[in-house]
């Protein structure tokens, strides 16, 4: 069995200033978003022909950062640990310790993209189709940040599993390194699917729909390897909170793909 390396969450200390690995992972996520977005604008004739510019990408990144941080933290507070943060309100702002909900960040980004779409006169789905392939690798870096922080550890695993890992501060049982599973599935695998799918012209809304289906399905699968939470309203019925929140993503994604190909969007 492997043992978690128990990384120091602080990557760099400069006097009173401490740079945390978790923050660096988010910085890496935003940087890869910009680099991939720039590549798409410069190398995809359809995007450049529709008027996308690197300047707009810069603005999108700014709006997206706000949506991810505000929505992700509020999602963690409201969806997953409302009782804890009600008792410790000062820790709501301590994002360097981890604790960012994907589904909350996703909703925050949707709101931010809606505001930006209104500002520049594009449709909401034009924006989401453009950014969908740029998101998964950022999700992967976020999960690596979870692994470095030693949070969101997995369920107990068979000791014979070659990569079973002990998280000493939890217990001495072998567990799935579920953070790395999610980095591989929701991050790398989803990126490959979306990047390849979006290289050809697709009906408006189709790429966004495939993102919803892909993320929702892969997150549903990954939840079977994460330590279970209490589910929605404390009632799991063997379905975790992450799965409850992913179910509407899958259903909306299926509907979106159907409507896109019928040109109803």
Coordinates of C-alpha atoms in Angstrom, one line a residue:
X1 CA 0.0 0.0 0.0
X2 CA 1.0 3.6 -0.6
X3 CA 1.0 6.4 2.0
X4 CA -0.1 9.9 1.3
X5 CA 3.0 12.1 1.1
X6 CA 1.4 14.6 3.5
X7 CA 2.6 17.6 1.6
X8 CA 3.1 21.0 3.3
X9 CA 0.1 23.0 2.0
X10 CA 2.3 26.0 1.9
X11 CA 4.4 26.0 -1.3
X12 CA 6.4 29.2 -0.6
X13 CA 6.8 31.5 2.3
X14 CA 8.0 35.1 1.8
X15 CA 8.0 36.6 5.3
X16 CA 4.4 36.9 6.4
X17 CA 3.2 36.0 2.9
X18 CA 2.4 32.4 2.3
X19 CA 1.7 30.9 -1.1
X20 CA -0.5 27.8 -0.8
X21 CA -0.4 24.9 -3.3
X22 CA -4.2 25.0 -3.5
X23 CA -4.0 28.6 -4.7
X24 CA -1.3 27.7 -7.2
X25 CA -3.5 25.0 -8.7
X26 CA -6.2 27.5 -9.3
X27 CA -3.7 29.8 -10.9
X28 CA -2.6 26.9 -13.2
X29 CA -6.3 26.3 -14.0
X30 CA -6.8 29.9 -15.1
X31 CA -3.6 30.0 -17.0
X32 CA -4.4 26.8 -19.0
X33 CA -7.8 28.3 -19.7
X34 CA -6.3 31.3 -21.3
X35 CA -3.6 29.4 -23.3
X36 CA -6.1 26.9 -24.7
X37 CA -8.6 29.6 -25.4
X38 CA -6.0 31.6 -27.3
X39 CA -5.0 28.5 -29.3
X40 CA -8.7 27.9 -30.3
X41 CA -9.2 31.5 -31.4
X42 CA -6.0 31.6 -33.5
X43 CA -6.4 28.1 -35.0
X44 CA -10.1 27.5 -35.5
X45 CA -11.3 29.3 -38.5
X46 CA -15.0 29.1 -37.4
X47 CA -14.2 30.9 -34.1
X48 CA -12.1 33.7 -35.7
X49 CA -14.8 34.1 -38.4
X50 CA -17.5 34.6 -35.8
X51 CA -15.5 37.4 -34.3
X52 CA -13.8 35.9 -31.2
X53 CA -10.7 37.8 -30.1
X54 CA -8.0 37.4 -27.5
X55 CA -9.3 40.6 -25.9
X56 CA -12.7 38.9 -25.3
X57 CA -10.9 35.9 -23.9
X58 CA -9.2 38.1 -21.4
X59 CA -12.6 39.5 -20.3
X60 CA -14.1 36.0 -20.2
X61 CA -11.3 34.9 -17.9
X62 CA -11.9 37.8 -15.5
X63 CA -15.7 37.0 -15.3
X64 CA -15.0 33.3 -15.0
X65 CA -12.5 33.8 -12.1
X66 CA -15.1 35.7 -10.2
X67 CA -17.8 33.1 -10.9
X68 CA -15.5 30.2 -9.9
X69 CA -14.3 31.7 -6.6
X70 CA -17.6 33.2 -5.4
X71 CA -19.8 30.4 -6.6
X72 CA -17.4 27.6 -5.6
X73 CA -17.1 28.8 -2.1
X74 CA -20.8 29.5 -1.6
X75 CA -21.6 26.1 -3.0
X76 CA -19.3 24.4 -0.5
X77 CA -20.8 26.4 2.4
X78 CA -24.5 25.9 1.3
X79 CA -24.5 22.5 -0.3
X80 CA -21.9 20.5 1.8
X81 CA -21.1 22.1 5.2
X82 CA -23.8 24.6 6.1
X83 CA -23.7 23.6 9.8
X84 CA -20.0 23.9 10.1
X85 CA -19.7 27.3 8.6
X86 CA -22.7 28.5 10.6
X87 CA -20.6 27.7 13.7
X88 CA -17.4 29.1 12.1
X89 CA -18.4 32.0 9.9
X90 CA -14.9 33.5 9.9
X91 CA -13.7 30.5 7.9
X92 CA -16.0 31.1 5.0
X93 CA -13.3 33.3 3.4
X94 CA -10.4 30.9 4.1
X95 CA -10.4 29.4 0.6
X96 CA -6.7 28.7 0.8
X97 CA -7.5 25.7 3.1
X98 CA -9.6 24.1 0.3
X99 CA -13.3 23.6 0.2
X100 CA -14.6 24.7 -3.2
X101 CA -17.7 23.0 -4.7
X102 CA -17.6 22.3 -8.4
X103 CA -21.4 22.6 -8.7
X104 CA -21.4 25.9 -6.9
X105 CA -18.5 27.2 -9.1
X106 CA -20.4 25.9 -12.1
X107 CA -23.5 27.9 -11.2
X108 CA -21.3 30.9 -10.5
X109 CA -19.7 30.7 -13.9
X110 CA -23.1 30.3 -15.6
X111 CA -24.2 33.6 -14.0
X112 CA -20.9 35.3 -14.9
X113 CA -21.1 34.1 -18.5
X114 CA -24.7 35.3 -18.8
X115 CA -23.6 38.8 -17.7
X116 CA -20.8 38.8 -20.2
X117 CA -22.9 37.5 -23.0
X118 CA -25.3 40.4 -22.4
X119 CA -22.4 42.9 -22.3
X120 CA -21.0 41.9 -25.7
X121 CA -24.3 41.0 -27.5
X122 CA -23.7 37.3 -27.9
X123 CA -26.0 34.4 -26.9
X124 CA -25.3 32.5 -23.7
X125 CA -24.7 29.3 -25.6
X126 CA -22.2 30.9 -27.9
X127 CA -20.2 31.7 -24.7
X128 CA -20.6 28.3 -23.0
X129 CA -19.8 26.4 -26.2
X130 CA -16.6 28.3 -26.5
X131 CA -15.4 27.8 -22.9
X132 CA -16.6 24.2 -22.4
X133 CA -13.4 22.6 -23.9
X134 CA -11.2 24.9 -21.8
X135 CA -12.6 23.9 -18.5
X136 CA -11.7 20.2 -17.8
X137 CA -8.0 20.5 -17.4
X138 CA -8.6 23.3 -14.9
X139 CA -10.8 20.8 -13.0
X140 CA -7.9 18.4 -13.0
X141 CA -5.6 20.9 -11.4
X142 CA -8.2 21.6 -8.8
X143 CA -8.4 17.9 -7.9
X144 CA -4.6 17.7 -7.7
X145 CA -4.9 20.6 -5.2
X146 CA -7.4 18.5 -3.2
X147 CA -4.9 15.7 -3.2
X148 CA -2.0 17.9 -2.0
X149 CA -4.3 19.3 0.7
X150 CA -5.2 15.7 1.7
X151 CA -8.9 16.4 1.5
X152 CA -11.8 14.5 -0.1
X153 CA -10.1 11.1 0.4
X154 CA -11.7 8.0 -1.0
X155 CA -13.6 5.1 0.4
X156 CA -11.9 2.1 2.0
X157 CA -10.3 -0.1 -0.7
X158 CA -9.1 -3.7 -1.0
X159 CA -5.6 -3.8 0.4
X160 CA -4.4 -5.7 -2.7
X161 CA -5.2 -2.7 -4.9
X162 CA -1.7 -1.6 -6.0
X163 CA -2.5 2.1 -5.7
X164 CA -4.5 1.9 -2.5
X165 CA -3.4 4.7 -0.2
X166 CA -3.4 5.3 3.5
X167 CA -4.3 8.8 4.7
X168 CA -2.6 8.7 8.2
X169 CA -4.6 11.6 9.7
X170 CA -7.9 9.8 8.8
X171 CA -7.1 6.2 9.8
X172 CA -4.7 3.4 8.8
X173 CA -7.1 1.8 6.3
X174 CA -6.2 1.6 2.6
X175 CA -8.4 4.0 0.6
X176 CA -9.0 5.0 -3.0
X177 CA -7.0 8.2 -4.0
X178 CA -10.3 9.5 -5.4
X179 CA -8.9 12.9 -6.0
X180 CA -6.6 11.5 -8.6
X181 CA -9.5 9.4 -10.1
X182 CA -11.4 12.6 -10.6
X183 CA -8.5 14.5 -12.0
X184 CA -8.1 11.7 -14.6
X185 CA -11.9 11.3 -15.4
X186 CA -13.5 14.8 -15.1
X187 CA -10.2 16.4 -16.0
X188 CA -8.1 14.6 -18.7
X189 CA -10.7 12.2 -20.1
X190 CA -13.4 14.9 -20.4
X191 CA -10.9 17.3 -21.9
X192 CA -10.0 14.8 -24.7
X193 CA -13.6 14.2 -25.5
X194 CA -14.6 17.9 -25.6
X195 CA -11.5 19.0 -27.5
X196 CA -12.0 16.4 -30.2
X197 CA -15.7 17.0 -30.4
X198 CA -15.4 20.8 -30.7
X199 CA -12.8 20.7 -33.5
X200 CA -15.7 20.4 -36.0
X201 CA -18.6 22.8 -36.5
X202 CA -21.4 21.8 -34.2
X203 CA -25.0 23.1 -33.7
X204 CA -25.2 25.9 -31.1
X205 CA -25.5 24.4 -27.6
X206 CA -24.2 20.9 -28.6
X207 CA -20.8 21.3 -27.1
X208 CA -22.3 22.7 -23.9
X209 CA -24.6 19.7 -23.8
X210 CA -21.8 17.2 -24.2
X211 CA -19.9 18.9 -21.4
X212 CA -23.0 18.5 -19.1
X213 CA -23.4 14.9 -20.0
X214 CA -19.7 14.1 -19.7
X215 CA -19.1 15.8 -16.4
X216 CA -22.3 14.6 -14.8
X217 CA -21.7 11.0 -15.8
X218 CA -18.0 10.9 -14.8
X219 CA -18.7 12.6 -11.5
X220 CA -21.5 10.2 -10.8
X221 CA -19.1 7.3 -11.4
X222 CA -16.3 8.9 -9.3
X223 CA -18.6 9.4 -6.3
X224 CA -18.6 5.6 -5.8
X225 CA -14.9 5.9 -4.8
X226 CA -15.1 9.0 -2.7
X227 CA -16.0 8.9 1.0
X228 CA -19.8 9.2 1.1
X229 CA -21.4 12.4 2.3
X230 CA -24.9 12.7 3.8
X231 CA -26.6 13.2 0.5
X232 CA -29.2 15.9 -0.1
X233 CA -30.9 17.2 3.0
X234 CA -29.1 14.4 5.0
X235 CA -30.9 11.7 3.1
X236 CA -28.6 9.8 0.8
X237 CA -30.7 6.8 -0.3
X238 CA -27.2 5.5 -1.4
X239 CA -26.9 8.6 -3.6
X240 CA -24.4 11.2 -2.5
X241 CA -24.7 14.9 -2.7
X242 CA -22.4 15.0 -5.6
X243 CA -24.6 12.5 -7.5
X244 CA -27.8 14.4 -6.7
X245 CA -26.2 17.6 -8.1
X246 CA -24.9 15.8 -11.1
X247 CA -28.2 14.2 -12.1
X248 CA -29.8 17.4 -13.4
X249 CA -26.6 18.2 -15.3
X250 CA -26.9 14.9 -17.2
X251 CA -30.6 15.4 -17.9
X252 CA -30.2 19.0 -19.0
X253 CA -27.2 17.9 -21.2
X254 CA -29.3 15.3 -23.0
X255 CA -32.1 17.7 -23.6
X256 CA -29.6 20.4 -24.8
X257 CA -28.0 18.0 -27.3
X258 CA -31.4 17.0 -28.7
X259 CA -32.6 20.6 -29.0
X260 CA -29.3 21.7 -30.6
X261 CA -29.4 19.1 -33.3
X262 CA -33.0 20.0 -34.0
X263 CA -31.8 23.7 -34.2
X264 CA -34.2 24.8 -31.4
X265 CA -31.5 26.9 -29.7

